[in-house]
Amino acid sequence: MFFKAKDIDLKCTHCSEITAYQKASIVCPHCGGTILQAEYDLEELVHSHWKDQLSTRYPSLWRYHELLPLFDLNHIVTLGEGWTPLIHAQRFGKLIGLDHLYIKDERQN
Ligand SMILES: [Zn+2]
């Protein structure tokens, strides 16, 4: 199963107005607020076998497509983003007293 964009609601962080996600909605229709937080019905996702499917998918950002505002999986455009490495920062970790400090190297996106 996968969530289609129509299943995603957007909640305005300014006035809490909730509207269904639509391609053209970039502002709150109630107050004009520009920060809209996506809200998903995660219960349905949790009860599907979504977590089991993740490990079999291509290692990219799009493996989490259920949580992205997509209208059609056939229209994904990608440059291979995502799946950036975790680098063990041993010397910096020692400096601040952490034995297992890792830094996510997002520069590669
Ligand atoms: Zn609003």
mmCIF file of C-alpha atoms and ligand atoms in Angstrom:
data_model
loop_
_atom_site.group_PDB
_atom_site.id
_atom_site.type_symbol
_atom_site.label_atom_id
_atom_site.label_comp_id
_atom_site.label_asym_id
_atom_site.label_seq_id
_atom_site.Cartn_x
_atom_site.Cartn_y
_atom_site.Cartn_z
ATOM 1 C CA MET A 1 0.000 0.000 0.000
ATOM 2 C CA PHE A 2 1.138 3.518 -0.408
ATOM 3 C CA PHE A 3 -0.310 6.857 0.509
ATOM 4 C CA LYS A 4 -1.275 9.022 -2.378
ATOM 5 C CA ALA A 5 -0.944 12.752 -2.017
ATOM 6 C CA LYS A 6 -4.708 13.043 -1.644
ATOM 7 C CA ASP A 7 -4.347 11.283 1.715
ATOM 8 C CA ILE A 8 -2.053 13.977 3.053
ATOM 9 C CA ASP A 9 -3.412 16.923 4.995
ATOM 10 C CA LEU A 10 -1.583 20.191 5.447
ATOM 11 C CA LYS A 11 -1.810 21.994 8.761
ATOM 12 C CA CYS A 12 -1.016 25.685 8.902
ATOM 13 C CA THR A 13 1.540 26.380 11.627
ATOM 14 C CA HIS A 14 0.087 29.868 12.089
ATOM 15 C CA CYS A 15 -3.685 29.275 12.444
ATOM 16 C CA SER A 16 -3.913 25.433 12.561
ATOM 17 C CA GLU A 17 -6.255 25.328 9.542
ATOM 18 C CA ILE A 18 -6.170 21.864 7.968
ATOM 19 C CA THR A 19 -6.621 21.439 4.230
ATOM 20 C CA ALA A 20 -6.139 18.519 1.894
ATOM 21 C CA TYR A 21 -2.856 18.570 0.037
ATOM 22 C CA GLN A 22 -3.216 19.723 -3.568
ATOM 23 C CA LYS A 23 -0.611 20.415 -6.171
ATOM 24 C CA ALA A 24 -1.147 24.155 -6.126
ATOM 25 C CA SER A 25 -1.554 24.690 -2.381
ATOM 26 C CA ILE A 26 1.459 26.612 -1.181
ATOM 27 C CA VAL A 27 -0.258 28.942 1.285
ATOM 28 C CA CYS A 28 -2.939 28.516 3.915
ATOM 29 C CA PRO A 29 -6.340 29.333 2.371
ATOM 30 C CA HIS A 30 -7.514 30.755 5.707
ATOM 31 C CA CYS A 31 -4.707 33.125 6.759
ATOM 32 C CA GLY A 32 -2.151 33.051 3.935
ATOM 33 C CA GLY A 33 0.456 31.394 6.174
ATOM 34 C CA THR A 34 3.319 29.895 4.221
ATOM 35 C CA ILE A 35 4.439 27.156 6.575
ATOM 36 C CA LEU A 36 2.235 24.126 6.108
ATOM 37 C CA GLN A 37 3.044 20.966 7.985
ATOM 38 C CA ALA A 38 2.206 17.670 6.290
ATOM 39 C CA GLU A 39 0.071 15.338 8.347
ATOM 40 C CA TYR A 40 -0.314 11.685 7.515
ATOM 41 C CA ASP A 41 -2.567 8.949 8.789
ATOM 42 C CA LEU A 42 0.315 6.874 10.095
ATOM 43 C CA GLU A 43 -1.920 4.287 11.753
ATOM 44 C CA GLU A 44 -2.748 2.765 8.392
ATOM 45 C CA LEU A 45 0.901 2.798 7.403
ATOM 46 C CA VAL A 46 1.974 1.135 10.641
ATOM 47 C CA HIS A 47 -0.535 -1.665 10.148
ATOM 48 C CA SER A 48 0.597 -2.348 6.596
ATOM 49 C CA HIS A 49 3.862 -4.179 6.024
ATOM 50 C CA TRP A 50 5.552 -0.942 5.057
ATOM 51 C CA LYS A 51 8.569 -1.385 7.324
ATOM 52 C CA ASP A 52 9.252 -4.828 5.886
ATOM 53 C CA GLN A 53 9.118 -3.450 2.351
ATOM 54 C CA LEU A 54 11.659 -0.692 3.001
ATOM 55 C CA SER A 55 14.656 -3.030 3.041
ATOM 56 C CA THR A 56 13.767 -4.417 -0.393
ATOM 57 C CA ARG A 57 13.453 -1.045 -2.094
ATOM 58 C CA TYR A 58 16.088 0.864 -4.033
ATOM 59 C CA PRO A 59 18.326 2.761 -1.563
ATOM 60 C CA SER A 60 17.318 6.330 -2.182
ATOM 61 C CA LEU A 61 15.119 9.025 -0.743
ATOM 62 C CA TRP A 62 12.218 7.640 -2.775
ATOM 63 C CA ARG A 63 12.054 4.419 -0.805
ATOM 64 C CA TYR A 64 10.007 6.499 1.641
ATOM 65 C CA HIS A 65 7.611 7.703 -1.051
ATOM 66 C CA GLU A 66 4.566 7.093 1.153
ATOM 67 C CA LEU A 67 5.711 10.030 3.254
ATOM 68 C CA LEU A 68 6.398 12.341 0.338
ATOM 69 C CA PRO A 69 3.849 14.485 -1.503
ATOM 70 C CA LEU A 70 3.579 12.424 -4.674
ATOM 71 C CA PHE A 71 0.616 12.222 -6.951
ATOM 72 C CA ASP A 72 2.003 9.548 -9.250
ATOM 73 C CA LEU A 73 4.951 7.215 -8.673
ATOM 74 C CA ASN A 74 5.583 7.203 -12.420
ATOM 75 C CA HIS A 75 6.603 10.865 -12.282
ATOM 76 C CA ILE A 76 9.505 10.592 -9.866
ATOM 77 C CA VAL A 77 12.532 12.586 -11.008
ATOM 78 C CA THR A 78 15.763 11.709 -9.263
ATOM 79 C CA LEU A 79 19.493 12.352 -9.374
ATOM 80 C CA GLY A 80 20.122 9.539 -6.915
ATOM 81 C CA GLU A 81 19.698 11.757 -3.866
ATOM 82 C CA GLY A 82 19.577 10.258 -0.435
ATOM 83 C CA TRP A 83 21.415 7.384 1.136
ATOM 84 C CA THR A 84 24.295 9.594 2.255
ATOM 85 C CA PRO A 85 26.907 7.934 4.462
ATOM 86 C CA LEU A 86 27.393 8.097 8.207
ATOM 87 C CA ILE A 87 31.012 8.905 8.992
ATOM 88 C CA HIS A 88 32.556 7.891 12.288
ATOM 89 C CA ALA A 89 33.995 11.128 13.681
ATOM 90 C CA GLN A 90 36.509 9.503 16.016
ATOM 91 C CA ARG A 91 38.741 12.506 16.777
ATOM 92 C CA PHE A 92 35.856 14.954 17.237
ATOM 93 C CA GLY A 93 34.025 12.379 19.337
ATOM 94 C CA LYS A 94 37.065 11.986 21.579
ATOM 95 C CA LEU A 95 37.312 15.767 21.899
ATOM 96 C CA ILE A 96 33.758 16.038 23.255
ATOM 97 C CA GLY A 97 33.764 12.761 25.179
ATOM 98 C CA LEU A 98 31.733 10.538 22.835
ATOM 99 C CA ASP A 99 33.054 7.155 21.699
ATOM 100 C CA HIS A 100 30.441 6.604 19.010
ATOM 101 C CA LEU A 101 29.869 9.934 17.279
ATOM 102 C CA TYR A 102 28.736 9.729 13.664
ATOM 103 C CA ILE A 103 28.094 12.570 11.260
ATOM 104 C CA LYS A 104 25.645 12.238 8.375
ATOM 105 C CA ASP A 105 27.414 13.559 5.298
ATOM 106 C CA GLU A 106 24.622 15.335 3.441
ATOM 107 C CA ARG A 107 27.083 17.140 1.129
ATOM 108 C CA GLN A 108 26.772 14.274 -1.296
ATOM 109 C CA ASN A 109 23.166 15.090 -2.085
HETATM 110 ZN ZN ZN B 1 -3.379 29.583 8.339
#
